[in-house]
Coordinates of C-alpha atoms and ligand atoms in Angstrom, one line a residue:
M117 CA 0.0 0.0 0.0
C118 CA 1.1 3.6 0.2
G119 CA 4.6 4.5 1.2
I120 CA 6.2 7.5 2.9
V121 CA 9.8 8.8 2.9
G122 CA 11.0 12.1 4.3
Y123 CA 14.5 13.5 4.7
I124 CA 16.2 16.4 6.4
G125 CA 20.0 16.8 6.4
P126 CA 23.0 18.0 4.4
K127 CA 22.5 15.6 1.4
N128 CA 20.3 16.1 -1.6
S129 CA 16.9 14.8 -0.4
V130 CA 15.8 14.1 -3.9
D131 CA 18.2 11.1 -4.2
I132 CA 17.5 9.8 -0.8
I133 CA 13.7 10.1 -1.1
V134 CA 13.6 8.5 -4.6
S135 CA 15.9 5.6 -3.6
G136 CA 13.7 5.1 -0.5
L137 CA 10.5 5.1 -2.7
H138 CA 12.1 2.4 -4.8
R139 CA 12.6 0.3 -1.7
L140 CA 8.9 0.7 -1.0
E141 CA 7.8 -0.3 -4.5
Y142 CA 7.1 -3.8 -3.3
R143 CA 4.2 -2.6 -1.2
G144 CA 2.2 -1.9 -4.3
Y145 CA 1.3 1.6 -5.7
D146 CA 0.0 3.3 -8.7
S147 CA 1.4 6.9 -8.6
A148 CA 4.3 8.7 -6.9
G149 CA 5.5 12.2 -6.0
I150 CA 7.9 14.3 -4.1
A151 CA 7.8 17.8 -2.5
L152 CA 11.0 19.8 -1.8
C153 CA 11.7 22.9 0.1
Q154 CA 13.3 25.5 -2.2
G155 CA 14.0 28.1 0.5
R156 CA 12.3 29.9 3.4
D157 CA 8.8 31.1 2.6
E158 CA 9.0 30.1 -1.0
K159 CA 6.4 27.8 -2.6
L160 CA 7.3 24.2 -2.2
L161 CA 8.4 22.4 -5.4
V162 CA 6.0 19.5 -6.1
I163 CA 6.7 16.9 -8.8
K164 CA 4.3 13.9 -9.1
T165 CA 3.0 11.5 -11.7
P166 CA 0.8 8.5 -12.2
G167 CA 2.6 5.2 -12.8
K168 CA 6.0 3.9 -11.6
I169 CA 8.9 5.5 -9.7
S170 CA 10.7 5.4 -13.1
D171 CA 8.0 7.8 -14.4
L172 CA 8.6 10.0 -11.4
E173 CA 12.3 10.1 -12.1
T174 CA 11.6 11.1 -15.7
A175 CA 9.4 13.9 -14.4
I176 CA 12.0 15.0 -11.9
R177 CA 14.7 15.1 -14.7
A178 CA 12.3 17.2 -16.9
A179 CA 11.5 19.6 -14.0
F180 CA 15.2 20.2 -13.3
A181 CA 16.3 20.3 -17.0
G182 CA 18.4 23.4 -17.7
K183 CA 18.1 24.5 -14.0
E184 CA 21.2 25.0 -11.9
A185 CA 21.8 21.9 -9.7
R186 CA 20.9 22.6 -6.1
N187 CA 20.8 20.8 -2.9
Y188 CA 17.3 20.3 -1.5
T189 CA 17.9 19.5 2.1
L190 CA 14.3 19.0 3.1
G191 CA 11.7 16.9 1.3
I192 CA 9.0 14.3 1.5
G193 CA 7.9 11.6 -1.1
H194 CA 5.1 9.1 -1.4
T195 CA 3.9 6.1 -3.4
R196 CA 0.1 6.0 -3.5
W197 CA -2.2 3.0 -3.8
A198 CA -5.5 4.6 -4.9
T199 CA -8.5 4.5 -2.6
H200 CA -10.3 7.9 -2.9
G201 CA -9.9 8.9 -6.6
A202 CA -8.2 7.3 -9.5
P203 CA -4.4 7.1 -9.8
T204 CA -3.9 10.5 -11.5
R205 CA -1.3 13.2 -11.1
E206 CA -3.8 15.4 -9.2
N207 CA -4.6 12.6 -6.7
A208 CA -0.9 11.6 -6.2
H209 CA 0.8 12.9 -3.0
P210 CA 2.3 15.1 -1.8
H211 CA -0.7 17.5 -1.4
V212 CA 0.0 21.2 -0.8
S213 CA -2.0 23.8 1.0
R214 CA -3.6 26.8 -0.6
N215 CA -0.5 29.0 -0.2
G216 CA 1.8 26.3 -1.5
Q217 CA 3.9 26.4 1.7
F218 CA 2.7 23.3 3.5
A219 CA 3.0 19.8 2.0
I220 CA 1.9 16.5 3.4
V221 CA 2.1 12.8 2.5
H222 CA -0.4 10.5 4.1
N223 CA -1.0 6.8 4.5
G224 CA -4.4 5.6 5.8
I225 CA -7.9 6.9 5.4
I226 CA -9.5 10.1 6.8
E227 CA -13.0 9.0 7.4
N228 CA -14.5 12.5 8.0
Y229 CA -12.8 14.1 5.1
A230 CA -16.0 15.0 3.3
E231 CA -17.4 17.2 6.1
L232 CA -13.9 18.8 6.6
K233 CA -13.6 19.5 2.9
A234 CA -17.0 21.1 2.7
R235 CA -16.2 23.4 5.6
L236 CA -12.8 24.3 4.1
I237 CA -14.3 25.0 0.7
K238 CA -16.7 27.4 2.4
K239 CA -13.7 29.2 3.9
G240 CA -12.2 29.6 0.4
F241 CA -9.8 26.7 0.2
V242 CA -9.5 25.2 -3.2
F243 CA -9.1 21.5 -3.7
A244 CA -7.0 20.1 -6.5
S245 CA -7.7 16.4 -5.9
E246 CA -10.5 13.9 -5.1
T247 CA -8.5 12.4 -2.2
D248 CA -9.3 12.3 1.5
S249 CA -5.7 13.3 2.2
E250 CA -5.7 16.8 0.8
V251 CA -7.8 18.2 3.7
I252 CA -4.8 17.6 5.9
A253 CA -2.6 20.1 4.1
H254 CA -5.3 22.8 4.1
L255 CA -6.1 22.1 7.8
I256 CA -2.5 22.6 8.7
E257 CA -2.3 25.9 6.9
E258 CA -5.6 26.9 8.6
C259 CA -4.2 26.0 12.1
Y260 CA -0.8 27.6 11.6
V261 CA 0.2 30.4 13.9
G262 CA 3.9 30.3 13.7
D263 CA 4.6 26.8 15.1
L264 CA 4.5 23.9 12.6
R265 CA 4.3 21.1 15.3
G266 CA 1.4 23.0 16.9
A267 CA -0.4 23.4 13.6
V268 CA 0.0 19.6 12.9
A269 CA -1.3 18.8 16.4
A270 CA -4.3 21.1 16.0
A271 CA -5.1 19.7 12.5
I272 CA -5.0 16.1 13.5
E273 CA -7.3 16.8 16.4
K274 CA -9.9 17.3 13.7
L275 CA -9.2 14.1 11.9
E276 CA -11.1 10.8 12.3
G277 CA -9.6 7.7 10.8
A278 CA -6.1 6.2 10.4
Y279 CA -3.0 8.0 9.4
G280 CA 0.7 8.1 9.1
I281 CA 1.6 11.6 7.9
A282 CA 4.9 13.5 7.1
V283 CA 4.8 17.3 6.8
I284 CA 7.1 20.0 5.6
S285 CA 6.7 23.7 5.3
S286 CA 8.9 26.3 3.7
K287 CA 8.2 28.5 6.8
H288 CA 10.4 26.0 8.7
P289 CA 13.1 24.8 6.2
D290 CA 14.9 23.1 9.1
T291 CA 12.1 20.9 10.4
L292 CA 10.3 17.7 9.4
V293 CA 7.2 16.7 11.3
A294 CA 5.5 13.3 11.3
V295 CA 2.6 11.8 13.2
R296 CA 1.0 8.4 13.4
K297 CA -2.3 6.9 14.3
G298 CA -2.9 3.4 13.0
S299 CA -0.4 3.6 10.1
P300 CA 3.3 3.1 10.8
I301 CA 6.0 5.7 10.9
V302 CA 9.5 4.9 11.7
V303 CA 12.4 7.3 12.2
G304 CA 16.0 6.5 11.2
I305 CA 18.6 7.9 13.6
C306 CA 21.7 8.9 11.7
D307 CA 24.5 11.3 12.5
G308 CA 23.6 14.8 11.2
E309 CA 20.5 13.8 9.2
T310 CA 17.1 12.3 9.9
I311 CA 15.0 10.0 7.7
V312 CA 11.4 9.1 8.3
A313 CA 9.5 6.4 6.4
S314 CA 6.5 4.1 6.7
D315 CA 8.7 1.0 6.4
V316 CA 12.2 0.2 7.6
S317 CA 13.2 -0.9 4.0
A318 CA 13.5 2.8 3.0
I319 CA 15.9 3.5 5.9
V320 CA 18.1 0.4 6.4
N321 CA 20.6 1.6 3.8
Y322 CA 21.4 4.6 6.0
T323 CA 21.1 3.4 9.5
K324 CA 20.1 0.3 11.5
R325 CA 19.0 2.4 14.5
V326 CA 15.3 3.2 14.3
I327 CA 12.4 4.4 16.5
F328 CA 8.9 3.3 15.7
L329 CA 6.3 6.0 16.6
N330 CA 3.3 4.9 18.7
D331 CA -0.2 6.0 17.9
G332 CA -0.6 9.6 19.0
D333 CA 3.1 10.5 18.8
I334 CA 4.2 13.6 16.9
L335 CA 7.8 13.7 15.8
T336 CA 9.6 16.9 15.3
A337 CA 12.9 16.3 13.6
T338 CA 15.8 18.5 12.5
A339 CA 19.0 17.2 10.9
D340 CA 20.5 16.8 14.4
S341 CA 17.6 16.1 16.7
V342 CA 14.6 14.0 17.1
E343 CA 11.8 14.9 19.6
I344 CA 8.7 12.9 20.1
A345 CA 5.8 14.3 22.1
S346 CA 2.1 13.6 22.5
I347 CA -0.6 15.7 20.8
K348 CA -0.7 17.8 24.0
N349 CA 3.1 18.4 23.6
V350 CA 4.1 16.2 26.5
P351 CA 7.5 14.7 25.6
V352 CA 7.6 10.9 25.4
T353 CA 10.6 8.5 25.2
R354 CA 10.4 5.6 22.7
E355 CA 12.8 2.7 22.6
M356 CA 15.4 2.5 19.9
T357 CA 15.3 -0.7 17.8
H358 CA 18.2 -2.3 16.1
I359 CA 17.4 -3.7 12.7
D360 CA 19.2 -7.1 12.3
W361 CA 19.0 -7.4 8.5
D362 CA 20.7 -5.3 5.8
I363 CA 20.3 -4.0 2.3
R364 CA 21.2 -7.3 0.6
D365 CA 18.2 -8.9 2.1
I366 CA 16.0 -6.5 0.1
E367 CA 17.8 -7.0 -3.2
K368 CA 17.2 -9.9 -5.7
G369 CA 20.6 -11.5 -5.3
G370 CA 20.7 -12.8 -8.9
Y371 CA 17.1 -14.2 -8.9
A372 CA 14.7 -13.0 -11.6
H373 CA 12.1 -12.1 -9.0
F374 CA 11.9 -11.6 -5.2
M375 CA 9.3 -14.3 -5.1
L376 CA 11.7 -16.8 -6.5
K377 CA 14.4 -15.7 -4.2
E378 CA 12.1 -16.0 -1.2
I379 CA 10.9 -19.5 -2.3
H380 CA 14.6 -20.6 -2.4
E381 CA 15.3 -19.0 0.9
Q382 CA 12.9 -21.3 2.7
P383 CA 15.4 -24.0 3.9
A384 CA 17.3 -21.1 5.6
T385 CA 14.2 -19.2 6.9
I386 CA 12.7 -22.3 8.4
A387 CA 16.0 -23.0 10.1
N388 CA 16.0 -19.4 11.4
A389 CA 12.5 -19.9 12.8
L390 CA 13.7 -23.1 14.6
R391 CA 17.0 -21.8 15.8
G392 CA 17.5 -21.9 19.5
R393 CA 13.9 -22.9 20.1
L394 CA 14.0 -26.7 20.1
I395 CA 14.7 -28.4 23.4
E396 CA 15.1 -32.0 22.3
S397 CA 16.0 -33.3 25.8
E398 CA 12.7 -32.1 27.2
G399 CA 10.7 -32.9 24.1
T400 CA 9.5 -29.3 23.8
A401 CA 10.0 -25.9 22.2
K402 CA 11.0 -22.7 24.1
L403 CA 9.4 -19.6 22.8
S404 CA 10.3 -16.9 25.3
G405 CA 8.3 -14.2 23.6
M406 CA 5.1 -16.0 24.6
L407 CA 5.9 -14.8 28.2
M408 CA 4.4 -18.0 29.6
G409 CA 5.6 -20.7 31.9
P410 CA 4.1 -24.2 31.9
S411 CA 1.5 -23.3 34.5
D412 CA 0.3 -20.3 32.4
M413 CA 0.2 -22.5 29.3
A414 CA -1.8 -25.2 31.1
R415 CA -4.5 -22.6 31.9
I416 CA -5.2 -21.8 28.3
D417 CA -8.5 -23.6 27.5
R418 CA -9.3 -22.2 24.0
V419 CA -7.3 -20.9 21.1
S420 CA -8.8 -18.4 18.7
I421 CA -6.7 -17.5 15.6
A422 CA -7.3 -14.4 13.5
A423 CA -5.4 -13.6 10.3
C424 CA -5.9 -12.8 6.6
G425 CA -4.9 -14.4 3.3
T426 CA -1.9 -16.6 3.4
S427 CA -1.6 -16.0 7.2
Y428 CA -5.1 -17.3 7.6
H429 CA -4.2 -20.5 5.8
A430 CA -1.3 -20.9 8.2
G431 CA -3.8 -20.3 11.0
M432 CA -5.9 -23.2 9.7
V433 CA -2.9 -25.5 10.0
G434 CA -2.4 -24.1 13.5
K435 CA -6.0 -25.0 14.5
Y436 CA -5.4 -28.6 13.5
L437 CA -2.1 -28.7 15.4
F438 CA -3.5 -27.2 18.6
E439 CA -6.4 -29.7 18.5
D440 CA -4.4 -32.7 17.5
F441 CA -1.5 -32.3 19.9
A442 CA -2.6 -30.0 22.7
S443 CA -6.3 -31.0 22.7
I444 CA -7.2 -27.4 23.0
P445 CA -10.5 -26.4 21.3
S446 CA -9.4 -24.0 18.6
E447 CA -11.0 -21.9 16.0
V448 CA -9.6 -19.8 13.1
Q449 CA -11.3 -16.9 11.5
Q450 CA -10.6 -14.2 9.0
A451 CA -9.5 -11.3 11.1
A452 CA -12.2 -9.0 9.8
E453 CA -14.9 -11.5 10.7
F454 CA -13.4 -11.8 14.2
R455 CA -14.4 -8.3 15.0
D456 CA -17.5 -8.1 12.8
R457 CA -19.2 -11.1 14.5
N458 CA -18.5 -10.2 18.2
P459 CA -16.7 -13.4 19.1
I460 CA -16.9 -15.1 22.5
I461 CA -13.7 -14.7 24.5
Q462 CA -13.3 -16.2 27.9
R463 CA -10.7 -15.4 30.5
D464 CA -8.3 -18.2 29.4
T465 CA -8.8 -17.8 25.6
C466 CA -5.6 -17.2 23.8
L467 CA -6.0 -15.0 20.7
I468 CA -3.2 -15.6 18.2
A469 CA -3.0 -12.9 15.5
I470 CA -0.8 -14.0 12.6
S471 CA 0.6 -11.4 10.2
Q472 CA 3.7 -11.3 8.1
S473 CA 3.8 -7.6 7.9
G474 CA 2.4 -6.9 11.4
E475 CA 0.4 -4.0 9.9
T476 CA -2.7 -5.7 8.3
A477 CA -5.6 -3.4 9.4
D478 CA -8.1 -6.2 10.0
T479 CA -5.7 -8.3 12.0
L480 CA -4.7 -5.3 14.1
A481 CA -8.4 -4.6 14.8
A482 CA -8.7 -8.2 16.0
V483 CA -5.8 -7.7 18.3
R484 CA -7.4 -4.6 19.8
E485 CA -10.7 -6.4 20.2
G486 CA -9.0 -9.3 21.8
H487 CA -7.4 -7.1 24.4
Q488 CA -10.7 -5.3 24.9
K489 CA -12.4 -8.6 25.6
G490 CA -9.7 -9.8 28.0
A491 CA -8.0 -12.5 25.9
V492 CA -4.4 -13.5 26.3
V493 CA -3.2 -11.9 23.0
M494 CA -0.3 -13.2 21.1
G495 CA 1.2 -12.1 17.8
I496 CA 3.1 -14.2 15.2
C497 CA 4.8 -11.6 13.0
N498 CA 7.7 -11.3 10.8
V499 CA 8.4 -7.6 10.8
V500 CA 10.2 -6.6 14.0
G501 CA 8.6 -3.6 15.7
S502 CA 5.5 -3.8 13.6
T503 CA 2.2 -2.5 15.1
I504 CA 0.7 -6.0 15.7
A505 CA 3.9 -7.3 17.2
R506 CA 3.9 -4.3 19.6
E507 CA 0.3 -4.1 20.4
A508 CA -0.1 -7.9 21.0
G509 CA 2.5 -7.4 23.7
R510 CA 3.7 -11.0 23.5
G511 CA 4.3 -13.5 20.7
V512 CA 6.9 -15.0 18.4
Y513 CA 8.8 -13.5 15.6
L514 CA 9.4 -15.5 12.4
H515 CA 12.9 -14.2 11.7
A516 CA 12.4 -14.9 8.0
G517 CA 14.0 -11.6 6.9
P518 CA 12.1 -9.1 4.7
E519 CA 9.5 -10.6 2.4
I520 CA 9.3 -8.3 -0.6
G521 CA 7.3 -10.3 -3.1
V522 CA 3.6 -9.5 -2.7
A523 CA 2.8 -13.2 -2.8
S524 CA 3.6 -14.5 0.6
T525 CA 5.9 -17.6 0.5
K526 CA 8.6 -17.9 3.1
A527 CA 6.3 -16.3 5.7
F528 CA 3.8 -19.1 5.4
T529 CA 6.3 -21.9 6.0
S530 CA 7.8 -20.0 9.0
Q531 CA 4.3 -19.3 10.4
V532 CA 3.5 -23.0 10.3
T533 CA 6.9 -23.9 11.8
V534 CA 6.2 -21.4 14.7
L535 CA 2.7 -22.7 15.2
T536 CA 4.0 -26.3 15.3
M537 CA 6.5 -25.2 18.1
M538 CA 3.7 -23.4 20.0
A539 CA 1.5 -26.5 19.7
I540 CA 4.3 -28.7 21.1
A541 CA 5.0 -26.4 23.9
L542 CA 1.3 -26.2 24.9
A543 CA 0.9 -30.0 24.4
R544 CA 3.8 -30.7 26.8
T545 CA 1.8 -29.1 29.6
R546 CA -1.0 -31.6 28.8
R547 CA -0.9 -35.1 27.5
L548 CA 2.1 -35.1 25.2
S549 CA 4.8 -37.3 26.7
V550 CA 8.4 -36.3 26.7
N551 CA 9.2 -39.2 24.2
A552 CA 6.4 -38.2 21.8
G553 CA 7.5 -34.6 22.1
R554 CA 11.1 -35.5 21.4
E555 CA 10.0 -37.4 18.3
M556 CA 8.1 -34.3 17.0
I557 CA 11.1 -32.1 17.7
Q558 CA 13.3 -34.5 15.7
Q559 CA 10.9 -34.4 12.8
L560 CA 10.7 -30.6 13.0
A561 CA 14.5 -30.3 12.8
K562 CA 14.4 -32.1 9.5
L563 CA 12.2 -29.4 7.9
P564 CA 15.0 -27.3 6.3
G565 CA 16.3 -30.4 4.6
I566 CA 12.8 -31.4 3.4
A567 CA 12.3 -27.9 2.0
E568 CA 15.6 -28.2 0.1
Q569 CA 14.5 -31.5 -1.4
V570 CA 11.2 -29.9 -2.7
I571 CA 13.2 -27.0 -4.3
A572 CA 15.4 -29.6 -6.0
Q573 CA 12.3 -30.7 -7.9
E574 CA 12.1 -27.3 -9.6
S575 CA 13.0 -28.6 -13.1
V576 CA 10.2 -31.1 -13.0
I577 CA 7.8 -28.4 -11.8
I578 CA 8.9 -26.1 -14.7
K579 CA 8.0 -28.9 -17.2
I580 CA 4.5 -29.2 -15.6
A581 CA 4.1 -25.4 -15.6
E582 CA 4.9 -25.4 -19.3
K583 CA 2.1 -27.9 -19.9
Y584 CA -0.6 -26.0 -18.0
A585 CA 0.4 -22.3 -18.3
D586 CA -2.4 -21.6 -20.7
M587 CA -5.2 -23.0 -18.5
R588 CA -8.0 -20.6 -17.6
D589 CA -9.4 -22.4 -14.5
C590 CA -8.2 -24.9 -12.1
F591 CA -9.0 -26.5 -8.7
Y592 CA -6.9 -27.5 -5.8
I593 CA -8.1 -30.3 -3.5
G594 CA -6.9 -31.7 -0.2
R595 CA -8.3 -33.0 3.1
G596 CA -7.1 -32.7 6.7
Y597 CA -3.8 -30.8 6.9
M598 CA -3.8 -30.8 3.1
Y599 CA -7.0 -28.7 3.0
P600 CA -5.4 -25.4 4.0
A601 CA -2.6 -26.3 1.7
A602 CA -5.2 -26.6 -1.2
L603 CA -6.5 -23.1 -0.3
E604 CA -3.1 -21.7 -0.2
G605 CA -2.1 -23.2 -3.6
A606 CA -5.1 -21.7 -5.2
L607 CA -4.5 -18.3 -3.7
K608 CA -0.9 -18.3 -4.8
L609 CA -1.8 -19.2 -8.4
K610 CA -4.6 -16.8 -8.8
E611 CA -2.9 -13.8 -7.3
I612 CA 0.2 -13.9 -9.5
S613 CA -0.9 -15.6 -12.7
Y614 CA -4.5 -14.3 -12.8
I615 CA -5.8 -17.8 -13.6
H616 CA -9.1 -18.5 -11.9
A617 CA -8.2 -21.0 -9.2
E618 CA -10.3 -22.4 -6.3
G619 CA -9.2 -24.5 -3.3
Y620 CA -11.7 -27.0 -1.9
H621 CA -11.8 -29.8 0.6
A622 CA -11.4 -32.8 -1.6
S623 CA -14.8 -34.2 -0.5
E624 CA -16.6 -30.9 -1.0
L625 CA -15.9 -30.9 -4.8
K626 CA -18.8 -33.2 -5.4
H627 CA -21.2 -30.8 -3.6
G628 CA -21.2 -28.4 -6.5
P629 CA -17.9 -27.4 -8.0
I630 CA -17.6 -30.8 -9.8
A631 CA -20.1 -29.3 -12.3
L632 CA -17.3 -27.2 -13.7
L633 CA -14.9 -30.1 -14.4
E634 CA -14.0 -30.9 -18.0
K635 CA -10.8 -31.6 -19.9
T636 CA -9.7 -28.0 -19.9
V637 CA -10.0 -27.7 -16.1
P638 CA -7.1 -29.3 -14.3
V639 CA -7.3 -30.4 -10.7
I640 CA -4.2 -30.3 -8.4
A641 CA -4.7 -33.0 -5.8
L642 CA -2.7 -32.9 -2.6
V643 CA -2.3 -36.5 -1.8
P644 CA 0.8 -37.3 0.1
N645 CA 1.1 -40.5 2.0
V646 CA -0.8 -39.4 5.1
P647 CA -4.1 -40.4 6.6
G648 CA -6.9 -39.5 4.2
K649 CA -4.9 -40.4 1.1
I650 CA -7.2 -43.2 0.0
K651 CA -10.3 -41.0 0.3
T652 CA -8.6 -38.3 -1.7
M653 CA -7.6 -40.9 -4.3
G654 CA -11.4 -41.6 -4.6
N655 CA -11.9 -37.9 -5.3
M656 CA -9.2 -38.0 -7.9
Q657 CA -11.1 -40.8 -9.6
E658 CA -14.2 -38.5 -9.7
C659 CA -12.1 -35.8 -11.4
K660 CA -10.6 -38.3 -13.9
A661 CA -14.1 -39.6 -14.8
R662 CA -15.0 -36.0 -15.8
H663 CA -11.8 -35.8 -18.0
S664 CA -10.0 -33.3 -15.8
P665 CA -6.3 -33.8 -15.9
V666 CA -5.1 -34.4 -12.4
I667 CA -1.7 -33.1 -11.2
A668 CA -0.8 -35.0 -8.0
I669 CA 1.5 -33.6 -5.2
A670 CA 2.5 -36.9 -3.7
T671 CA 5.1 -38.6 -1.6
E672 CA 8.3 -39.8 -3.2
G673 CA 8.0 -43.5 -4.2
D674 CA 4.3 -43.7 -3.8
R675 CA 3.0 -45.6 -6.8
D676 CA -0.7 -45.8 -5.7
I677 CA -1.5 -42.5 -7.3
E678 CA 0.2 -43.0 -10.6
S679 CA -2.7 -44.4 -12.5
L680 CA -4.9 -41.5 -11.4
S681 CA -2.5 -38.7 -12.2
E682 CA -1.5 -37.0 -15.5
D683 CA 1.5 -35.4 -13.8
I684 CA 3.1 -35.8 -10.4
I685 CA 5.2 -33.5 -8.2
R686 CA 7.1 -35.5 -5.6
I687 CA 7.6 -34.4 -2.0
P688 CA 9.8 -36.2 0.6
P689 CA 8.0 -38.5 3.1
C690 CA 7.2 -36.7 6.4
P691 CA 4.5 -36.9 9.1
E692 CA 1.1 -35.5 8.3
F693 CA 1.5 -32.5 10.6
L694 CA 4.5 -31.2 8.6
A695 CA 3.2 -32.1 5.2
P696 CA 1.7 -28.7 4.4
I697 CA 5.2 -27.2 4.3
P698 CA 6.6 -29.3 1.4
A699 CA 3.3 -29.3 -0.4
V700 CA 3.0 -25.6 -0.3
I701 CA 6.6 -25.1 -1.4
A702 CA 5.8 -27.2 -4.5
E703 CA 2.6 -25.1 -5.1
Q704 CA 4.6 -21.9 -4.8
L705 CA 7.1 -23.1 -7.4
L706 CA 4.2 -24.2 -9.7
A707 CA 2.4 -20.9 -9.4
Y708 CA 5.6 -18.9 -9.9
H709 CA 6.6 -20.7 -13.1
I710 CA 3.1 -20.6 -14.6
A711 CA 3.0 -16.8 -13.9
R712 CA 6.5 -16.4 -15.3
L713 CA 5.5 -18.2 -18.5
R714 CA 2.4 -16.0 -18.8
G715 CA 4.6 -12.9 -18.5
C716 CA 2.9 -11.6 -15.4
S717 CA 4.2 -9.0 -13.0
I718 CA 5.1 -11.5 -10.3
D719 CA 6.4 -9.4 -7.5
Q720 CA 3.8 -6.7 -7.9
P721 CA 0.6 -8.3 -9.2
R722 CA -2.1 -6.0 -10.4
N723 CA -4.5 -4.5 -7.8
L724 CA -2.6 -6.1 -4.9
A725 CA -0.6 -4.5 -2.1
K726 CA 2.0 -6.1 0.2
S727 CA 0.6 -4.7 3.4
V728 CA -3.1 -4.1 3.5
T729 CA -3.6 -1.3 6.0
V730 CA -7.2 -0.5 5.2
E731 CA -10.1 -2.4 6.5
Ligands
LIG825 O1 1.0 -9.3 6.4 P1 -0.1 -10.3 6.6 O2 0.4 -11.7 6.8 O3 -1.1 -9.9 7.6 O4 -0.9 -10.2 5.2 C1 -2.1 -11.0 5.0 C2 -2.5 -11.0 3.6 O5 -2.8 -9.7 3.1 C3 -1.5 -11.7 2.7 O6 -1.2 -13.0 3.2 C4 -2.0 -11.8 1.3 O7 -3.1 -12.7 1.2 C5 -0.9 -12.2 0.3 N1 -1.0 -11.5 -0.9 C6 -0.9 -13.7 0.0 O8 0.1 -14.1 -0.8

């Protein structure tokens, strides 16, 4: 979704902002812009354009052509993912106030913008865009009485909704102001310069020392100082976070796409999720971020999981794990539904919010609702310092490194790995014996090797992708632990290849969708050698009888499925509870290569954003 970068310091802010915006491209956007301070009390220079950052760079070169090179030491930039108004130049950010001396960039949604806009128009303010964001620039000008921070504070008091905002004014060429409520803002602490952004990726090239603003914080930065205070101007202290990854982690490293790089990283990212957490001698896992000893764990009598998209599919696997091993009644729900349907939370219900980005608006809302209802709230997040990680207050990080491809891959396998460790830890406070726990831990430790073996099948998967790249529709089927894997396979394929794909429980196909089967509609059957295989084989028969080609994802050496399958992708033998991981890695590779053969924009599929910060 939208991205913010702001800079104040001795360097040319144009270069730093544009390179930061490039780092945020993965989030998804459809227009971009930059505002620069040209000197005290002068009009701010605003350059913006629909399309890509490369289009913005062309516009910047055109704007500067023939002009004397100068150092713009204060500026803000933005990538916009359209909500209110089409992706046009006018609707792109930054937006400037009537006098051209205040500029803002905004992530989030201002819910009461229509009434604010009507009032401002009556007072003579002229609007150049259809956005909800432009009101902020005009409000700041209206509230300004010599103090930029004060004007921002007064303006945001009038706003309803969610925002991360960065503000500059030519009346204060040495000041950059930023504020957050519901949409992240992070400040990079460097020597003699300050960078703000909506995402650490835009900052990590300059510094690894960052501060995440909390909701209600207003940052006032100069090149040499960073002050954070509440809206009422009461100073607050926020902890410094050290970022433990570097710029190479957000570069492609020789791969054609981030998605492919991230698929290949999985043996390492799963190993990172496991590192230091398996206690084989005790047959358990130690997840210190859960902030729970065995007696606290033993008290949990219900698990409620809330997540969206791929994280929701990981949550489904989690539900099976908690029920199978810890015998804890568990439910999983799409995060938006969690809040919309007023769920029952009891004192010892543990709400687990799963989110790669840690910023998904619906999942964040579920976390807040969980706290409100008195649940023990836990986050499973990848992005360190993200809002869900912080607001959950306890939980487990994935340590998968930045996931840049919009299609989530390595996050899923790490989420399932973490959920498995959580299930073992909870199960050990119940009926799981030390020996049985030890066996599970030993199996878990083999996961990186299993992931590697699936990736080694890539050339086989490419051949299958070539055969089916032109299909228009397809189905994924599975049962038990393979059911969430079927849903995830279909999501992966549809989001990056634009092929219509549906995931179903293998048995559910005959309750309706089977009507669509014919020889042009392949079925991908998840049928490893685990309980339920024989029944799924029956469902494969049903597909075959309707002339649908069946592609099986099956265990190495299993010959039972051969007569039912047109093509087979082999995964290594493993226990049922771990099988979603190799099966989903095979599906990721299949989806990737089909999308590549169709010439799709794999890392930034149309209409999608990496981090969905609107409800
Ligand atoms: O960052 P989150 O895990 O909370 O994101 C949830 C979904 O938006 C995300 O998984 C989405 O479905 C991906 N595009 C799937 O590949």
